Short mmCIF file of C-alpha atoms (C1' of nucleotides) in Angstrom, two decimals:
data_model
loop_
_atom_site.label_atom_id
_atom_site.label_comp_id
_atom_site.label_asym_id
_atom_site.label_seq_id
_atom_site.Cartn_x
_atom_site.Cartn_y
_atom_site.Cartn_z
CA MET U 511 6.84 -3.21 10.62
CA HIS U 512 8.52 -0.08 10.62
CA LEU U 513 7.79 2.73 7.66
CA SER U 514 10.28 5.56 7.30
CA ASP U 515 8.99 9.13 7.75
CA THR U 516 8.36 9.59 3.59
CA VAL U 517 6.41 6.77 3.22
CA LYS U 518 4.62 7.20 6.32
CA LYS U 519 3.91 10.74 5.04
CA GLU U 520 2.84 9.40 1.46
CA LEU U 521 0.36 7.09 3.23
CA ALA U 522 -1.02 9.92 5.05
CA GLU U 523 -1.20 11.93 1.81
CA ILE U 524 -3.38 9.08 -0.21
CA GLY U 525 -5.47 8.50 2.55
CA TYR U 526 -6.44 11.94 3.10
CA PHE U 527 -6.89 11.78 -0.91
CA LEU U 528 -9.35 8.83 -0.89
CA SER U 529 -11.43 10.31 1.93
CA ARG U 530 -11.74 13.79 0.33
CA LEU U 531 -12.04 12.92 -3.56
CA GLY U 532 -14.06 9.77 -2.21
CA GLN U 533 -17.49 9.88 -1.44
CA SER U 534 -19.88 7.22 -1.51
CA SER U 535 -17.15 5.57 -4.20
CA PRO U 536 -13.69 5.97 -4.58
CA PRO U 537 -12.09 8.90 -6.43
CA PRO U 538 -13.46 8.87 -10.16
CA CYS U 539 -9.62 9.04 -11.36
CA LEU U 540 -8.64 5.94 -9.79
CA GLY U 541 -10.85 3.90 -12.83
CA THR U 542 -12.50 2.12 -10.74
CA ALA U 543 -16.01 2.11 -8.59
CA VAL U 544 -15.02 -0.45 -5.57
CA TRP U 545 -12.92 0.85 -2.82
CA LYS U 546 -11.15 -2.70 -2.89
CA GLU U 547 -9.88 -2.13 -6.05
CA ALA U 548 -9.29 1.48 -5.69
CA ILE U 549 -6.75 0.81 -2.70
CA SER U 550 -4.55 -1.95 -4.16
CA LYS U 551 -3.63 0.65 -7.11
CA PHE U 552 -1.39 1.82 -4.23
CA TYR U 553 -0.28 -1.77 -3.14
CA PRO U 554 2.14 -2.41 -5.75
CA SER U 555 4.29 0.88 -4.80
CA TYR U 556 3.15 0.64 -1.25
CA GLY U 557 2.70 -2.85 0.12
CA LEU U 558 6.36 -3.25 1.14
CA GLY U 559 6.09 -6.91 1.86
CA ARG U 560 2.68 -6.19 3.69
CA THR U 561 0.03 -8.71 2.67
CA GLU U 562 -2.98 -7.26 0.48
CA LYS U 563 -5.62 -7.69 3.30
CA GLU U 564 -3.18 -5.90 5.61
CA PHE U 565 -2.20 -2.91 3.27
CA TYR U 566 -5.94 -2.89 3.18
CA ASN U 567 -6.79 -2.72 6.57
CA SER U 568 -4.39 0.12 7.29
CA LEU U 569 -4.98 2.16 4.24
CA LYS U 570 -8.64 2.24 4.48
CA ASN U 571 -8.18 2.95 8.47
CA THR U 572 -6.15 5.84 7.33
CA ARG U 573 -8.68 7.08 5.05
CA ASP U 574 -11.37 6.81 7.91
CA ARG U 575 -9.31 8.94 10.27
CA PHE U 576 -9.78 12.05 7.93
CA ASP U 577 -13.64 11.24 7.47
CA SER U 578 -14.85 13.35 10.22
CA HIS U 579 -12.79 16.71 9.10
CA LEU U 580 -13.86 16.42 5.51
CA LYS U 581 -17.37 16.66 4.15
CA ASN U 582 -17.97 13.08 2.15
CA SER U 583 -20.55 10.21 2.77
CA ARG U 584 -18.84 8.77 5.65
CA GLU U 585 -18.77 9.87 9.24
CA GLY U 586 -15.44 8.99 10.04
CA TRP U 587 -14.32 9.14 13.73
CA LYS U 588 -15.78 11.81 16.71
CA ASP U 589 -15.19 12.22 20.10
CA GLU U 590 -18.02 12.10 22.97
CA ASN U 591 -19.18 15.48 22.01
CA GLY U 592 -19.48 14.63 18.39
CA ASN U 593 -16.45 17.16 16.75
CA PRO U 594 -14.00 15.46 14.88
CA GLY U 595 -11.97 13.15 16.14
CA PRO U 596 -8.00 14.08 17.13
CA LEU U 597 -5.51 13.62 14.60
CA SER U 598 -2.29 12.64 15.06
CA ALA U 599 0.71 15.28 14.17
CA LEU U 600 1.39 13.74 10.89
CA ASN U 601 -1.96 13.28 9.73
CA GLN U 602 -2.45 17.21 10.89
CA SER U 603 0.19 18.24 8.80
CA VAL U 604 -1.02 16.38 6.00
CA LEU U 605 -4.56 17.65 6.12
CA SER U 606 -3.53 21.40 6.57
CA GLU U 607 -0.84 20.87 3.62
CA LEU U 608 -3.29 19.32 1.25
CA ASP U 609 -6.65 21.43 2.28
CA GLY U 610 -5.59 24.10 0.22
CA MET U 611 -5.14 22.14 -2.63
CA SER U 612 -7.81 21.68 -5.73
CA ASP U 613 -9.04 18.57 -6.48
CA SER U 614 -6.99 18.47 -9.53
CA GLN U 615 -3.86 19.44 -7.80
CA LEU U 616 -4.51 16.99 -4.96
CA TRP U 617 -4.75 14.21 -7.79
CA GLU U 618 -1.62 15.19 -9.61
CA ARG U 619 0.38 15.21 -6.21
CA ILE U 620 -1.09 11.49 -5.99
CA ARG U 621 -1.01 9.93 -9.40
CA PRO U 622 2.53 9.24 -9.19
CA TYR U 623 2.29 7.27 -6.30
CA ALA U 624 -0.72 4.85 -8.20
CA VAL U 625 -0.40 2.43 -10.38
CA THR U 626 -4.02 2.76 -12.21
CA LYS U 627 -3.41 0.10 -14.46
CA LEU U 628 -3.41 -2.52 -12.14
CA ASP U 629 -6.54 -4.61 -12.45
CA ILE U 630 -7.35 -6.54 -9.67
CA LYS U 631 -9.78 -9.15 -10.91
CA LEU U 632 -7.49 -9.39 -14.04
CA ALA U 633 -3.98 -9.71 -12.02
CA ARG U 634 -5.65 -12.49 -9.71
CA ARG U 635 -6.78 -14.53 -12.88
CA LYS U 636 -3.66 -14.38 -14.83
CA THR U 637 -1.24 -14.64 -11.93
CA SER U 638 -3.16 -18.10 -11.65
CA ASP U 639 -2.44 -19.01 -15.44
CA ALA U 640 0.88 -18.28 -14.92
CA VAL U 641 1.39 -20.53 -12.05
CA GLY U 642 -0.76 -23.43 -14.04
CA GLN U 643 2.35 -22.89 -16.69
CA GLY U 644 4.85 -24.04 -13.99
CA THR U 645 6.03 -20.36 -12.60
CA LYS U 646 5.29 -21.72 -9.36
CA HIS U 647 5.96 -18.41 -7.63
CA PHE U 648 4.63 -15.85 -9.71
CA SER U 649 2.31 -14.58 -6.89
CA SER U 650 4.34 -15.88 -3.79
CA GLU U 651 4.90 -13.34 -0.70
CA PHE U 652 8.17 -14.60 0.49
CA SER U 653 7.65 -12.27 3.30
CA GLY U 654 9.11 -14.33 6.60
CA SER U 655 9.22 -12.01 9.22
CA LYS U 656 7.85 -8.56 9.05
CA SER U 657 10.37 -6.34 9.26
CA VAL U 658 10.60 -3.93 6.33
CA LYS U 659 13.81 -1.48 6.54
CA ALA U 660 13.11 2.31 6.42
CA ARG U 661 14.37 4.01 3.31
CA LYS U 662 16.96 6.95 4.02
CA SER U 663 16.38 8.36 0.45
CA GLY U 664 13.58 10.62 0.34
CA GLN U 665 12.25 9.98 -3.15
CA ALA U 666 12.35 6.05 -2.97
CA ILE U 667 9.26 5.39 -4.57
CA VAL U 668 7.17 8.53 -4.94
CA ARG U 669 7.13 7.65 -9.02
CA HIS U 670 7.09 4.07 -9.13
CA GLY U 671 3.39 4.26 -9.84
CA SER U 672 3.89 6.32 -12.90
CA VAL U 673 6.86 4.48 -13.88
CA VAL U 674 4.74 1.61 -14.36
CA ASP U 675 2.11 2.89 -15.79
CA ALA U 676 4.27 4.53 -18.38
CA LEU U 677 6.17 1.18 -18.87
CA TYR U 678 2.61 -0.55 -19.57
CA GLU U 679 2.42 1.83 -22.47
CA PHE U 680 6.07 1.35 -23.59
CA VAL U 681 5.59 -2.74 -23.83
CA GLY U 682 2.33 -2.39 -25.34
CA LEU U 683 3.84 -0.56 -28.25
CA MET U 684 6.87 -2.49 -28.05
CA HIS U 685 4.97 -5.78 -28.26
CA PRO U 686 1.76 -5.16 -30.17
CA GLU U 687 0.63 -8.73 -30.73
CA GLY U 688 1.04 -9.37 -26.92
CA ASP U 689 -1.23 -8.83 -23.70
CA VAL U 690 0.28 -6.23 -21.24
CA TYR U 691 -0.73 -6.23 -17.50
CA ASN U 692 0.09 -5.91 -13.91
CA THR U 693 -0.05 -7.97 -10.88
CA GLN U 694 -0.08 -7.20 -7.06
CA LYS U 695 3.20 -8.37 -6.97
CA ILE U 696 5.32 -7.84 -10.20
CA ASP U 697 5.07 -4.73 -11.49
CA LEU U 698 4.28 -5.57 -15.00
CA ALA U 699 4.14 -8.74 -17.23
CA LEU U 700 3.80 -9.61 -20.92
CA GLU U 701 2.54 -12.76 -22.20
CA SER U 702 2.00 -13.85 -26.02
CA GLY U 703 -0.25 -16.39 -27.07
CA GLY U 704 -1.40 -17.00 -23.81
CA CYS U 705 2.16 -17.86 -22.60
CA LEU U 706 4.35 -15.70 -20.02
CA LYS U 707 7.03 -14.30 -22.56
CA ALA U 708 8.55 -11.34 -19.68
CA LEU U 709 8.63 -10.00 -16.65
CA TYR U 710 9.47 -6.30 -15.39
CA GLU U 711 10.80 -5.07 -12.27
CA VAL U 712 10.64 -1.12 -11.58
CA LYS U 713 13.12 0.36 -9.12
CA THR U 714 12.83 4.23 -8.80
CA SER U 715 16.59 4.21 -7.22
CA THR U 716 20.10 2.44 -8.44
CA ASP U 717 21.03 1.92 -5.08
CA THR U 718 22.98 -1.55 -4.21
CA GLN U 719 19.32 -2.79 -2.10
CA SER U 720 17.24 -1.81 -5.05
CA LEU U 721 19.39 -3.77 -7.67
CA TYR U 722 19.54 -7.33 -5.30
CA THR U 723 15.52 -7.14 -4.48
CA GLY U 724 14.92 -6.29 -8.14
CA VAL U 725 17.17 -8.97 -9.61
CA GLY U 726 15.75 -11.42 -6.62
CA GLN U 727 12.24 -10.81 -7.41
CA LEU U 728 12.78 -11.41 -10.85
CA MET U 729 14.43 -14.39 -10.29
CA MET U 730 12.05 -15.65 -7.75
CA HIS U 731 8.81 -14.96 -9.53
CA ALA U 732 10.24 -16.41 -12.89
CA ALA U 733 10.97 -19.67 -11.23
CA GLY U 734 9.86 -23.12 -12.95
CA ASN U 735 9.85 -21.08 -16.04
CA PRO U 736 13.29 -21.04 -17.23
CA ASP U 737 11.53 -19.43 -21.08
CA VAL U 738 10.29 -16.18 -19.24
CA CYS U 739 12.72 -13.08 -20.45
CA LYS U 740 13.56 -10.84 -17.54
CA TYR U 741 13.87 -6.97 -17.04
CA LEU U 742 14.98 -5.05 -14.61
CA VAL U 743 13.77 -1.20 -15.03
CA LEU U 744 15.76 1.19 -13.34
CA PRO U 745 16.42 5.35 -13.80
CA GLU U 746 19.23 6.64 -16.20
CA MET U 747 22.19 6.53 -14.67
CA ASP U 748 26.13 6.77 -15.49
CA LYS U 749 27.23 3.57 -17.98
CA ASN U 750 28.04 0.59 -15.81
CA PRO U 751 29.69 -2.32 -17.42
CA ASP U 752 30.24 -4.48 -14.11
CA LEU U 753 26.80 -4.04 -13.32
CA GLU U 754 25.34 -5.37 -17.33
CA ASN U 755 28.11 -7.72 -17.20
CA CYS U 756 26.50 -9.14 -14.04
CA LEU U 757 22.95 -8.95 -14.97
CA ALA U 758 23.77 -10.69 -18.69
CA SER U 759 25.56 -13.62 -16.77
CA LEU U 760 21.84 -13.88 -14.68
CA GLY U 761 20.18 -13.49 -17.92
CA VAL U 762 18.32 -10.25 -16.91
CA GLY U 763 17.97 -7.95 -19.43
CA LEU U 764 18.14 -3.99 -18.26
CA ILE U 765 15.85 -1.25 -19.01
CA CYS U 766 16.79 2.29 -18.19
CA TYR U 767 14.02 5.58 -17.59
CA GLN U 768 14.39 8.83 -18.37
CA GLN U 769 12.09 11.12 -16.80
CA LEU U 770 11.00 14.56 -18.83
CA GLU U 771 8.28 16.62 -17.00
CA ASP U 772 5.95 14.41 -16.77
CA LYS U 773 6.75 11.90 -19.40
CA TYR U 774 9.10 8.71 -19.35
CA THR U 775 11.51 7.13 -22.51
CA PHE U 776 12.59 4.08 -21.96
CA VAL U 777 15.85 2.85 -23.59
CA THR U 778 16.71 -1.01 -23.51
CA VAL U 779 20.15 -1.61 -22.81
CA LEU U 780 20.44 -5.24 -22.09
"C1'" DA W 156 -28.41 -18.24 0.41
"C1'" DT W 157 -24.20 -16.80 0.40
"C1'" DC W 158 -20.86 -13.45 -1.01
"C1'" DT W 159 -19.27 -9.34 -1.03
"C1'" DC W 160 -18.10 -4.45 0.74
"C1'" DG W 161 -18.16 -0.86 3.70
"C1'" DA W 162 -18.61 1.86 8.04
"C1'" DG W 163 -17.20 1.81 12.14
"C1'" DT W 164 -15.15 -0.40 17.13
"C1'" DC W 165 -11.47 -2.84 19.11
"C1'" DT W 166 -6.92 -4.89 20.52
"C1'" DC W 167 -2.18 -5.11 20.57
"C1'" DG W 168 2.19 -3.84 20.73
"C1'" DG W 169 5.79 -0.87 19.95
"C1'" DG W 170 8.32 3.73 21.81
"C1'" DG W 171 8.16 7.31 24.51
"C1'" DA W 172 7.90 10.00 28.96
"C1'" DA W 173 8.20 9.66 33.33
"C1'" DA W 174 8.51 7.75 37.84
"C1'" DG W 175 11.42 5.36 40.61
"C1'" DC V 767 19.86 2.69 34.58
"C1'" DT V 768 15.29 0.29 34.93
"C1'" DT V 769 10.44 -0.16 35.35
"C1'" DT V 770 6.23 1.66 34.87
"C1'" DC V 771 2.51 3.89 32.38
"C1'" DC V 772 0.76 5.95 28.14
"C1'" DC V 773 -0.51 6.90 23.86
"C1'" DC V 774 -0.60 6.17 19.35
"C1'" DG V 775 -0.84 3.46 15.15
"C1'" DA V 776 -1.10 -0.86 12.53
"C1'" DG V 777 -4.14 -3.89 11.42
"C1'" DA V 778 -8.27 -7.02 12.82
"C1'" DC V 779 -12.83 -7.73 13.91
"C1'" DT V 780 -17.98 -6.87 13.68
"C1'" DC V 781 -22.00 -6.27 12.08
"C1'" DG V 782 -24.93 -4.62 8.52
"C1'" DA V 783 -26.61 -3.74 3.60
"C1'" DG V 784 -26.46 -4.68 -0.82
"C1'" DA V 785 -25.54 -7.51 -4.74
"C1'" DT V 786 -25.62 -12.03 -7.17
#
DNA sequence: ATCTCGAGTCTCGGGGAAAG
DNA sequence: CTTTCCCCGAGACTCGAGAT
C-alpha cells in the first residue's frame, strides 16, 4: 500500500482535525456522534482500495498519535517520562501548520475531504437492497492485490468530498421524487419507487487513468442490472467528441461540474 | 448476555542508512 | 555492490466499558 505524499499529508491533516475537534465524541461538524461513522465520511475519498476496516484502523491511529499533543479527553501516546510521544516528520509539520488555525478555519480546510452526506447505516441497507435487486457487485471490493498507485497530481482528490456532497443536492433537485444516497463504494446513487435508477461516479481529474477507473467502477457496480443509468461526473473540460462518443456507445452519461468559489454547478452533457 | 465502540498496545514489513 | 540493521508507519489486536 503506497500512498502519494499529498494523500499522506491530507490523511495526517484529517487525523489532526479528528484529534483536535473530537473530544469525547467526534467533531460536531461531521454530523455524527459515533467515531466509526465520522471516520467513514472520509472513506469514499481516501479509501483507495483499502477495506473499511483497514481504513478505520489506520485513520483512528493517525488521530491517536496527535492526542498527546492536544487537549482532549484521550491520553494518546506518551514516552516513558509521560511526555507527548514523538511525531513523525510529516505529522510534526502538519501539527505546526494547523495549530495556528481557528477551529472554523480548520474545518474549512478539512471540509472538502469529507463526504458529509454519507450515512453509513443507510448505505449498508441500500447496498443490500441493491444486491437483492440483482445488482450483484454493487458493493464489491474488486481489490486483488493491495497496491495503490501514487498519484502524481497534487490535487487529485482534495475536492472529491465537496463535489459528492454538492452532487447530492443537485441530483436531489433534479429528481424530487427520487431517493438519493451515497454508499461506501459508490459516490452517489438514485432510486425511485424502491428501484435503483442511476449511479454516479465522481472524478476530480480528467486524466485517462481517472476515466478508465470511473467507467470501470460504473460498469462493475451496475453489473446485473441493465436498467440502471450510469453517469461519470468530471470537472469542466474542453469539448471532447471522442470521449463523448465513446461514453455514449458504452451507455455512460457524462455530467460536468464547475467550481465557483465554494459552490459547484453541474451540467448534464450526455 | 451479547454486541458495539473506543483507548491503547503490539506486530510486521518496507525502505533506507550503515556496515561489510 | 550486498547484506544487515534499524526506524517508522500501516494496520491488527486486546481489553474494558457501555449500550441494548
